[in-house]
């Protein structure tokens, strides 16, 4: 099956107008020996057959409609109101491209202007772009912005060890050719003050996550304390955050952040095995010309009527080429649109309710687990919807049993990223987890702590 | 036709969602951490639906009309793609769940890695990059790391043809490397003589060359093998910008032409929608000697015939959290499975046929610098019309809107003055192409007889021509009450 309307008759007419005898004659610039190679591909399928094949592949996965999920670690199972997917499916939105021609792209442009407005409201910042690829690349772009502002004189980047490990990895990848130094990752976990130490006159920025990767929430006073020290050193204070947490908690714009960025997936985007998501990115008006990514601005048309255009493009690759602030071109526009629809539908009180429910349920779960023999909840301070649990057995074994025997997706195994947290899992609880589900998790954990099966498995693993 | 902002239709007390009551005991909030106010709108569900439905109607899109935006491959996006990506077994899958509980998704990723490798003649593919530019960064970092691992750390230059897309030079600087521009020759190819002198002079300092082929003039470089040979001879590598791959599916394999690395734009060639600016996917394919450098993890099939994640041995590292834009990958997979080898070749044949047909219909009316050659999937005309000195490309573009056509890409590539870059794609019918050609011919006539009509266009769009200078000067970048929290 293909989607080509040309008939043989059309092709003949068109070739006559072009003045070549056959379609193959259009390709004589391709070196003859390389022309028309064989493609060894499986035979074409009809629409019906391809859907059957895809359904079979989809059925092999234990998706969240069949298991209960206590896994987060950067991708979150939050409720998506029906309006979001229903509206995002409009072809007028998804089959358009970057709104270069503003007059016939006002739908996208206005919706993105509103997205920017709602991201500013949420983060407490003055400007927002229309998205980066995800939370990790938004963080890397924030770091690069700080390095560019530092103009080579500030070549140290301080990363909190409780910044998402994958975000730290992406910052490393992005900056590998830039001759910079990365510090801070060996600071004690959760010790904000320790991050001020490495931040000096040679530092471009300090990046902190709040709530952090281990779920811990720092108070505005603690964050402001660090912000002041970072600013005293002349560096940028970059805060990575969970947008849902901002439904309830003081936004980073109110405690000194120069850039607020993070993963926007929890705002109305499906989990989809990791993407597409969106990296949100907000900064101050004074820094916006140094930032990267598409930005929509308000203007008027020749009749004086309000309208919207892409603006500040002189930062971008299509104008500035090698001097651009980033190479980004296509972004995650449709995901940003979904986020805007989500924020509009949730509104002032809905997002707060989502955050409150997540908070209460996470604390309820943590309380019950803390009371179990063999488990320890390691919440040193405040937390939002994730918390660390020390387990009596290796996390992989517990998770396997949770899934196989109880239909539960357990928490993230922290041992591989933090050797000192071997046998620790990061659990996540959101508004999607009912009290009954939480009870099932707690009962299952209790059962597994005493289970000989697991002990046997453990022994097997140890023997290997 | 205008739609108020979502904030302007907000009324205190309206709600668009209902959430469950709290079914667990409440925990106290840390008072000093709770925010005082959250300035989001308050609207009802019907407000949300009408607002976004009306906004959508202000857009031009592929589903509503012809969209010949050069370099962007605005082909029809099959509806089956949308159904496929939303199958609950894909859409409701957590990226960090155990590999054994996501074998179907990983099998799809593994197949797509192999299908893409076969289609372009590469050994290994990563699906992690999120867009073309992200693939470029990935590819250039791979080239750099490979050469540096060989001890050739003096290499710091990337050659970029003057016809290249802006992302190529921007990627080069982002990778900490220097750009050196290679001019094009009179036939629109890379200027071989100059390339020869550049490789002779800078050979030991070259990381390589970034080449778009077919290039942004819509031309297949007639000397591509010699270009590749010269760069390789200097010890450099050749990067392929695969944005224009739609022209050569089953026509040529970049890997066999000697390209060492290439990104695919799945949102262009493989029909995943462009989403109003994204998401895309910038999968990257490499020759065998670079496979260990790919970002990862990628999916491998292990001894037990199970799919597993594996970080390539000398990987440049991750370029993104998780595994890539999976739902975009599902769409591309669906498309490739429905086409097969023969279907993909027909895609390119018809894309090229349609472009040549339009070029033939317009070449006597608009200047087309390289119309002596057959073009590939697109061609570049100029908005410079004899007898209409005051009219430029922008005027023609804006006038096209009055006839419900999206304008071609304008003012790119930079090496053609007043560029109008036309890419019809294979999913458009001869009737549509004729209607578009007739309209452009009519506009050329209007340019001479009634230039004011063009200067003041569009007349029938939702807004008249917008003031971009004012937008950049005023910097109104968000709605009042929300700004600054
Ligand atoms: C020739 C060329 N190269 C690279 C890109 C960048 O691709 P993306 O927008 O997916 O990052 C484009 C996009 O328009 C392009 O046309």
Short mmCIF file of C-alpha atoms in Angstrom, two decimals, chain B residues 13-434:
data_model
loop_
_atom_site.label_atom_id
_atom_site.label_comp_id
_atom_site.label_asym_id
_atom_site.label_seq_id
_atom_site.Cartn_x
_atom_site.Cartn_y
_atom_site.Cartn_z
CA UNK B 13 -15.06 29.15 39.37
CA UNK B 14 -15.15 27.27 36.03
CA UNK B 15 -13.73 23.77 35.83
CA UNK B 16 -12.86 21.49 32.91
CA UNK B 17 -11.85 18.32 34.77
CA UNK B 18 -13.10 16.29 37.67
CA UNK B 19 -10.61 14.47 39.83
CA UNK B 20 -11.27 11.78 42.42
CA UNK B 21 -11.70 12.57 46.09
CA UNK B 22 -8.71 11.80 48.25
CA UNK B 23 -9.08 8.21 49.49
CA UNK B 24 -6.15 8.21 51.90
CA UNK B 25 -5.49 10.18 55.10
CA UNK B 26 -4.12 13.61 54.26
CA UNK B 27 -0.54 14.50 55.13
CA UNK B 28 0.26 18.00 56.36
CA UNK B 29 1.89 20.35 53.83
CA UNK B 30 5.15 22.12 54.65
CA UNK B 31 3.64 25.59 54.98
CA UNK B 32 6.69 27.53 53.87
CA UNK B 33 6.96 25.51 50.65
CA UNK B 34 3.38 25.89 49.42
CA UNK B 35 2.76 28.50 46.73
CA UNK B 36 0.29 31.30 47.34
CA UNK B 37 -1.30 31.37 43.90
CA UNK B 38 -1.23 29.53 40.62
CA UNK B 39 -2.24 31.93 37.85
CA UNK B 40 -3.66 29.41 35.36
CA UNK B 41 -6.95 29.95 33.52
CA UNK B 42 -10.33 28.73 34.80
CA UNK B 43 -12.45 27.41 31.95
CA UNK B 44 -15.06 24.73 31.32
CA UNK B 45 -14.52 21.71 29.10
CA UNK B 46 -16.54 23.14 26.25
CA UNK B 47 -14.42 26.30 26.41
CA UNK B 48 -11.30 24.19 25.98
CA UNK B 49 -12.79 22.25 23.09
CA UNK B 50 -14.07 25.29 21.20
CA UNK B 51 -10.95 27.31 21.86
CA UNK B 52 -8.55 24.75 20.44
CA UNK B 53 -10.89 23.69 17.67
CA UNK B 54 -11.17 27.30 16.51
CA UNK B 55 -7.45 27.82 16.83
CA UNK B 56 -6.82 24.72 14.73
CA UNK B 57 -9.01 26.21 12.03
CA UNK B 58 -6.63 29.15 11.73
CA UNK B 59 -3.86 26.81 10.55
CA UNK B 60 -2.92 25.66 7.10
CA UNK B 61 -2.01 21.99 7.27
CA UNK B 62 -1.42 19.02 5.01
CA UNK B 63 -4.85 17.72 5.87
CA UNK B 64 -6.42 20.94 4.59
CA UNK B 65 -4.26 21.79 1.60
CA UNK B 66 -1.11 21.61 -0.50
CA UNK B 67 2.03 22.35 1.53
CA UNK B 68 5.06 22.43 -0.81
CA UNK B 69 7.49 23.62 1.86
CA UNK B 70 10.89 22.77 0.40
CA UNK B 71 13.31 20.70 2.48
CA UNK B 72 10.52 19.68 4.85
CA UNK B 73 8.86 16.84 2.88
CA UNK B 74 5.29 17.70 3.78
CA UNK B 75 3.80 14.45 2.53
CA UNK B 76 0.45 13.07 3.64
CA UNK B 77 0.57 11.49 7.10
CA UNK B 78 -1.40 8.23 6.97
CA UNK B 79 -4.11 7.93 9.62
CA UNK B 80 -3.06 4.39 10.42
CA UNK B 81 0.11 5.88 11.92
CA UNK B 82 -1.99 7.64 14.54
CA UNK B 83 -3.88 4.49 15.42
CA UNK B 84 -0.67 2.47 15.65
CA UNK B 85 1.10 4.91 17.96
CA UNK B 86 -1.89 4.98 20.30
CA UNK B 87 -2.25 1.23 20.81
CA UNK B 88 -2.35 0.98 24.63
CA UNK B 89 0.43 -1.61 24.54
CA UNK B 90 2.71 1.15 23.22
CA UNK B 91 1.22 4.39 24.54
CA UNK B 92 0.89 3.20 28.14
CA UNK B 93 4.36 1.75 28.47
CA UNK B 94 6.81 3.19 30.99
CA UNK B 95 10.31 3.72 29.55
CA UNK B 96 12.06 2.29 32.59
CA UNK B 97 10.07 -0.86 33.02
CA UNK B 98 11.98 -4.08 32.83
CA UNK B 99 13.05 -5.07 29.32
CA UNK B 100 11.31 -8.43 29.69
CA UNK B 101 8.00 -6.66 30.19
CA UNK B 102 8.42 -4.60 27.02
CA UNK B 103 9.67 -7.14 24.49
CA UNK B 104 7.13 -6.14 21.84
CA UNK B 105 8.21 -2.51 21.91
CA UNK B 106 11.86 -3.52 21.86
CA UNK B 107 11.26 -5.89 18.96
CA UNK B 108 9.79 -2.97 17.04
CA UNK B 109 12.80 -0.79 17.83
CA UNK B 110 15.15 -3.58 16.81
CA UNK B 111 13.34 -4.12 13.51
CA UNK B 112 13.31 -0.43 12.73
CA UNK B 113 17.04 -0.20 13.42
CA UNK B 114 17.55 -2.97 10.86
CA UNK B 115 15.07 -1.68 8.29
CA UNK B 116 16.62 1.78 8.29
CA UNK B 117 20.12 0.33 8.06
CA UNK B 118 19.10 -1.69 5.00
CA UNK B 119 17.30 1.18 3.27
CA UNK B 120 20.33 3.47 3.47
CA UNK B 121 23.13 0.91 3.37
CA UNK B 122 24.50 1.25 6.89
CA UNK B 123 25.64 -1.29 9.48
CA UNK B 124 24.09 0.05 12.62
CA UNK B 125 21.46 2.59 13.60
CA UNK B 126 20.51 4.49 16.75
CA UNK B 127 16.96 5.73 17.17
CA UNK B 128 17.70 7.97 20.13
CA UNK B 129 18.05 11.42 18.49
CA UNK B 130 14.83 13.44 18.54
CA UNK B 131 15.18 15.42 15.30
CA UNK B 132 17.43 16.01 12.34
CA UNK B 133 19.61 18.56 14.08
CA UNK B 134 19.92 16.23 17.06
CA UNK B 135 21.05 13.50 14.66
CA UNK B 136 23.62 15.88 13.21
CA UNK B 137 25.06 16.57 16.65
CA UNK B 138 25.13 12.83 17.29
CA UNK B 139 26.87 12.14 13.99
CA UNK B 140 29.48 14.84 14.31
CA UNK B 141 30.30 13.81 17.88
CA UNK B 142 30.72 10.24 16.61
CA UNK B 143 33.12 11.37 13.87
CA UNK B 144 35.07 13.48 16.30
CA UNK B 145 35.38 10.76 18.92
CA UNK B 146 36.40 8.14 16.39
CA UNK B 147 39.19 10.32 15.02
CA UNK B 148 40.32 11.45 18.46
CA UNK B 149 40.43 7.82 19.65
CA UNK B 150 42.90 7.24 16.81
CA UNK B 151 45.04 9.98 18.27
CA UNK B 152 44.17 12.51 15.59
CA UNK B 153 43.19 15.16 18.08
CA UNK B 154 44.46 18.01 15.92
CA UNK B 155 41.41 17.60 13.67
CA UNK B 156 38.92 20.41 14.27
CA UNK B 157 37.44 21.52 10.95
CA UNK B 158 34.22 20.53 9.26
CA UNK B 159 33.65 21.47 5.65
CA UNK B 160 30.13 22.67 4.98
CA UNK B 161 28.87 23.50 1.48
CA UNK B 162 27.41 26.99 1.08
CA UNK B 163 24.06 25.43 0.17
CA UNK B 164 23.81 23.67 3.55
CA UNK B 165 20.96 24.05 5.98
CA UNK B 166 21.69 26.27 9.00
CA UNK B 167 21.70 23.31 11.34
CA UNK B 168 24.92 21.98 9.72
CA UNK B 169 27.16 24.89 10.68
CA UNK B 170 25.32 25.33 13.99
CA UNK B 171 25.95 21.66 14.81
CA UNK B 172 29.60 22.06 13.97
CA UNK B 173 30.10 24.89 16.47
CA UNK B 174 28.03 23.10 19.09
CA UNK B 175 30.46 20.20 18.77
CA UNK B 176 33.36 22.54 19.48
CA UNK B 177 34.57 22.44 15.87
CA UNK B 178 35.23 25.05 13.20
CA UNK B 179 33.20 25.54 10.05
CA UNK B 180 34.89 26.00 6.68
CA UNK B 181 32.52 26.82 3.84
CA UNK B 182 32.84 25.10 0.46
CA UNK B 183 31.26 26.99 -2.44
CA UNK B 184 29.04 25.38 -5.05
CA UNK B 185 29.95 25.32 -8.74
CA UNK B 186 27.95 26.64 -11.66
CA UNK B 187 26.01 23.38 -11.96
CA UNK B 188 25.01 23.41 -8.30
CA UNK B 189 27.47 20.70 -7.24
CA UNK B 190 30.19 21.00 -4.61
CA UNK B 191 32.99 22.97 -6.28
CA UNK B 192 35.52 20.19 -6.75
CA UNK B 193 38.45 22.41 -7.51
CA UNK B 194 38.00 24.37 -4.32
CA UNK B 195 37.30 21.20 -2.35
CA UNK B 196 40.58 19.79 -3.68
CA UNK B 197 42.52 22.81 -2.54
CA UNK B 198 40.81 22.79 0.87
CA UNK B 199 41.53 19.13 1.48
CA UNK B 200 45.11 19.61 0.29
CA UNK B 201 45.63 22.54 2.58
CA UNK B 202 43.66 21.45 5.65
CA UNK B 203 43.64 17.66 5.25
CA UNK B 204 45.28 16.80 8.57
CA UNK B 205 42.88 19.13 10.37
CA UNK B 206 39.67 17.89 8.84
CA UNK B 207 37.06 16.04 10.83
CA UNK B 208 35.19 15.75 7.57
CA UNK B 209 32.45 17.14 5.40
CA UNK B 210 28.70 17.48 5.95
CA UNK B 211 26.91 16.89 2.70
CA UNK B 212 23.23 17.00 1.89
CA UNK B 213 22.61 14.86 -1.19
CA UNK B 214 20.43 15.56 -3.03
CA UNK B 215 21.43 19.03 -1.89
CA UNK B 216 19.22 21.93 -0.96
CA UNK B 217 19.05 23.04 -4.58
CA UNK B 218 17.27 19.74 -5.17
CA UNK B 219 20.22 18.41 -7.16
CA UNK B 220 21.98 15.11 -6.85
CA UNK B 221 25.68 15.97 -6.77
CA UNK B 222 27.09 14.73 -10.06
CA UNK B 223 30.51 14.17 -8.49
CA UNK B 224 29.42 12.70 -5.21
CA UNK B 225 31.85 9.79 -5.38
CA UNK B 226 34.78 12.10 -6.06
CA UNK B 227 33.71 14.40 -3.21
CA UNK B 228 33.62 11.45 -0.85
CA UNK B 229 36.97 10.18 -2.14
CA UNK B 230 38.69 13.53 -1.59
CA UNK B 231 37.48 13.79 2.00
CA UNK B 232 38.44 10.21 2.79
CA UNK B 233 41.82 10.67 1.16
CA UNK B 234 42.43 13.56 3.56
CA UNK B 235 41.61 11.28 6.48
CA UNK B 236 38.23 12.88 7.11
CA UNK B 237 34.77 11.35 7.30
CA UNK B 238 31.66 12.16 5.32
CA UNK B 239 28.44 13.04 7.11
CA UNK B 240 25.18 12.79 5.20
CA UNK B 241 22.33 15.14 6.07
CA UNK B 242 19.45 12.83 5.24
CA UNK B 243 16.77 15.51 5.21
CA UNK B 244 16.35 14.86 1.49
CA UNK B 245 16.30 11.09 1.65
CA UNK B 246 12.78 11.06 0.22
CA UNK B 247 14.33 11.48 -3.24
CA UNK B 248 16.44 8.34 -3.21
CA UNK B 249 14.66 5.45 -1.46
CA UNK B 250 15.56 2.43 -3.55
CA UNK B 251 17.37 4.78 -5.95
CA UNK B 252 20.71 4.95 -4.13
CA UNK B 253 22.08 3.91 -0.76
CA UNK B 254 24.16 6.64 0.88
CA UNK B 255 26.19 3.99 2.70
CA UNK B 256 27.23 2.49 -0.63
CA UNK B 257 28.06 5.94 -2.01
CA UNK B 258 30.66 6.17 0.74
CA UNK B 259 28.88 8.19 3.41
CA UNK B 260 30.13 7.18 6.85
CA UNK B 261 27.28 8.58 8.93
CA UNK B 262 23.82 9.89 8.09
CA UNK B 263 20.75 11.05 9.93
CA UNK B 264 17.29 10.15 8.74
CA UNK B 265 14.41 12.55 9.33
CA UNK B 266 11.64 10.12 10.18
CA UNK B 267 9.18 13.02 10.31
CA UNK B 268 9.96 13.83 6.70
CA UNK B 269 10.79 10.72 4.70
CA UNK B 270 8.81 8.24 6.75
CA UNK B 271 5.57 10.18 7.11
CA UNK B 272 5.37 10.75 10.83
CA UNK B 273 3.58 14.09 11.13
CA UNK B 274 5.45 17.33 11.74
CA UNK B 275 3.22 18.32 14.67
CA UNK B 276 3.30 22.08 14.08
CA UNK B 277 7.11 22.01 14.49
CA UNK B 278 7.80 18.60 16.02
CA UNK B 279 8.19 15.98 17.42
CA UNK B 280 10.41 14.28 14.89
CA UNK B 281 13.07 11.67 15.01
CA UNK B 282 16.63 11.99 13.78
CA UNK B 283 17.77 8.37 13.71
CA UNK B 284 21.45 7.98 12.79
CA UNK B 285 23.02 5.25 10.68
CA UNK B 286 26.75 4.51 10.55
CA UNK B 287 29.22 2.34 8.68
CA UNK B 288 30.52 -0.72 10.54
CA UNK B 289 33.71 0.91 11.84
CA UNK B 290 31.63 3.53 13.70
CA UNK B 291 29.01 1.21 15.19
CA UNK B 292 30.70 1.15 18.60
CA UNK B 293 30.44 4.92 18.83
CA UNK B 294 26.66 5.22 18.57
CA UNK B 295 24.77 6.80 21.44
CA UNK B 296 22.66 4.35 23.31
CA UNK B 297 21.48 2.19 24.68
CA UNK B 298 20.34 0.52 21.49
CA UNK B 299 18.39 -2.73 21.25
CA UNK B 300 20.26 -5.98 20.62
CA UNK B 301 19.05 -9.54 20.45
CA UNK B 302 20.83 -11.62 23.07
CA UNK B 303 21.77 -15.33 23.23
CA UNK B 304 18.36 -16.23 24.64
CA UNK B 305 16.68 -14.56 21.68
CA UNK B 306 15.48 -11.82 23.96
CA UNK B 307 15.74 -8.13 23.22
CA UNK B 308 18.03 -6.24 25.55
CA UNK B 309 19.45 -2.74 25.95
CA UNK B 310 23.13 -2.35 25.22
CA UNK B 311 25.42 0.64 25.37
CA UNK B 312 27.82 0.51 22.41
CA UNK B 313 31.40 -0.05 23.60
CA UNK B 314 32.88 3.35 22.73
CA UNK B 315 29.62 5.30 22.76
CA UNK B 316 29.68 9.09 22.67
CA UNK B 317 27.11 8.77 25.49
CA UNK B 318 23.42 9.43 25.67
CA UNK B 319 21.94 12.26 23.62
CA UNK B 320 18.54 12.12 25.25
CA UNK B 321 16.77 10.58 28.23
CA UNK B 322 15.32 7.14 27.59
CA UNK B 323 15.31 5.59 24.11
CA UNK B 324 14.12 8.12 21.58
CA UNK B 325 10.76 9.39 20.39
CA UNK B 326 9.18 5.96 20.49
CA UNK B 327 5.70 6.91 19.27
CA UNK B 328 7.35 8.53 16.24
CA UNK B 329 9.28 5.31 15.66
CA UNK B 330 6.05 3.31 15.69
CA UNK B 331 4.70 5.52 12.91
CA UNK B 332 7.83 5.18 10.78
CA UNK B 333 7.83 1.42 11.28
CA UNK B 334 4.20 1.24 10.21
CA UNK B 335 4.98 3.23 7.08
CA UNK B 336 7.96 1.12 6.07
CA UNK B 337 6.09 -2.14 6.67
CA UNK B 338 3.23 -0.96 4.49
CA UNK B 339 5.51 0.02 1.62
CA UNK B 340 8.12 -2.68 1.27
CA UNK B 341 10.99 -2.27 -1.16
CA UNK B 342 8.89 -1.65 -4.25
CA UNK B 343 6.60 0.80 -2.48
CA UNK B 344 9.48 2.87 -1.17
CA UNK B 345 11.05 3.10 -4.61
CA UNK B 346 7.70 4.28 -5.98
CA UNK B 347 7.64 6.95 -3.29
CA UNK B 348 10.91 8.43 -4.50
CA UNK B 349 10.14 7.99 -8.17
CA UNK B 350 6.88 9.86 -7.84
CA UNK B 351 8.33 12.53 -5.56
CA UNK B 352 10.96 13.22 -8.21
CA UNK B 353 8.49 13.00 -11.06
CA UNK B 354 6.15 15.50 -9.37
CA UNK B 355 8.99 17.95 -8.74
CA UNK B 356 10.25 17.75 -12.31
CA UNK B 357 6.74 18.21 -13.63
CA UNK B 358 6.23 21.37 -11.58
CA UNK B 359 9.67 22.62 -12.57
CA UNK B 360 8.80 22.05 -16.24
CA UNK B 361 5.51 23.88 -15.88
CA UNK B 362 7.10 26.90 -14.18
CA UNK B 363 10.49 27.27 -15.82
CA UNK B 364 9.32 29.69 -18.50
CA UNK B 365 7.63 31.94 -15.95
CA UNK B 366 9.99 32.01 -12.95
CA UNK B 367 13.77 31.95 -13.09
CA UNK B 368 15.01 28.51 -12.00
CA UNK B 369 18.81 28.64 -11.89
CA UNK B 370 19.39 24.95 -12.53
CA UNK B 371 16.40 24.04 -14.67
CA UNK B 372 18.78 22.72 -17.32
CA UNK B 373 19.18 19.71 -15.02
CA UNK B 374 16.60 17.25 -13.84
CA UNK B 375 15.90 17.99 -10.23
CA UNK B 376 15.28 15.45 -7.53
CA UNK B 377 12.37 15.79 -5.08
CA UNK B 378 12.47 19.60 -5.07
CA UNK B 379 13.75 22.59 -7.03
CA UNK B 380 14.57 26.21 -6.28
CA UNK B 381 12.92 28.98 -8.26
CA UNK B 382 13.34 32.72 -7.76
CA UNK B 383 10.75 35.33 -6.94
CA UNK B 384 12.37 37.78 -9.36
CA UNK B 385 10.00 38.52 -12.20
CA UNK B 386 10.79 40.47 -15.31
CA UNK B 387 8.59 43.52 -15.55
CA UNK B 388 7.80 43.48 -11.84
CA UNK B 389 10.81 45.11 -10.19
CA UNK B 390 9.12 45.89 -6.88
CA UNK B 391 7.96 42.35 -6.24
CA UNK B 392 9.94 39.91 -4.16
CA UNK B 393 9.65 36.33 -2.99
CA UNK B 394 7.84 37.28 0.20
CA UNK B 395 5.10 39.02 -1.80
CA UNK B 396 4.59 35.96 -3.96
CA UNK B 397 4.55 33.72 -0.91
CA UNK B 398 1.94 35.84 0.83
CA UNK B 399 -0.23 36.02 -2.29
CA UNK B 400 -0.20 32.22 -2.58
CA UNK B 401 -2.03 32.09 0.75
CA UNK B 402 -5.03 33.78 -0.85
CA UNK B 403 -5.42 30.67 -3.00
CA UNK B 404 -5.19 28.28 -0.04
CA UNK B 405 -1.67 27.13 -0.84
CA UNK B 406 1.09 27.05 1.71
CA UNK B 407 4.04 28.94 0.21
CA UNK B 408 7.25 27.11 -0.65
CA UNK B 409 10.25 27.58 1.64
CA UNK B 410 11.46 31.15 1.13
CA UNK B 411 14.95 32.69 1.16
CA UNK B 412 16.63 29.32 1.55
CA UNK B 413 19.09 28.08 0.33
CA UNK B 414 21.00 31.29 0.91
CA UNK B 415 23.00 30.98 -2.31
CA UNK B 416 19.96 31.63 -4.50
CA UNK B 417 18.65 35.19 -4.38
CA UNK B 418 14.93 35.41 -3.66
CA UNK B 419 14.72 31.64 -3.30
CA UNK B 420 11.40 29.82 -3.55
CA UNK B 421 12.11 26.19 -2.72
CA UNK B 422 9.34 23.91 -3.94
CA UNK B 423 8.89 20.33 -2.74
CA UNK B 424 5.59 18.85 -3.86
CA UNK B 425 6.10 15.27 -2.51
CA UNK B 426 4.68 12.08 -4.02
CA UNK B 427 1.35 12.23 -2.22
CA UNK B 428 0.01 15.09 -4.35
CA UNK B 429 -2.02 14.51 -7.49
CA UNK B 430 -1.42 16.01 -10.92
CA UNK B 431 -4.58 18.11 -10.45
CA UNK B 432 -3.11 19.71 -7.34
CA UNK B 433 0.21 20.34 -9.05
CA UNK B 434 -1.57 21.91 -12.03
#
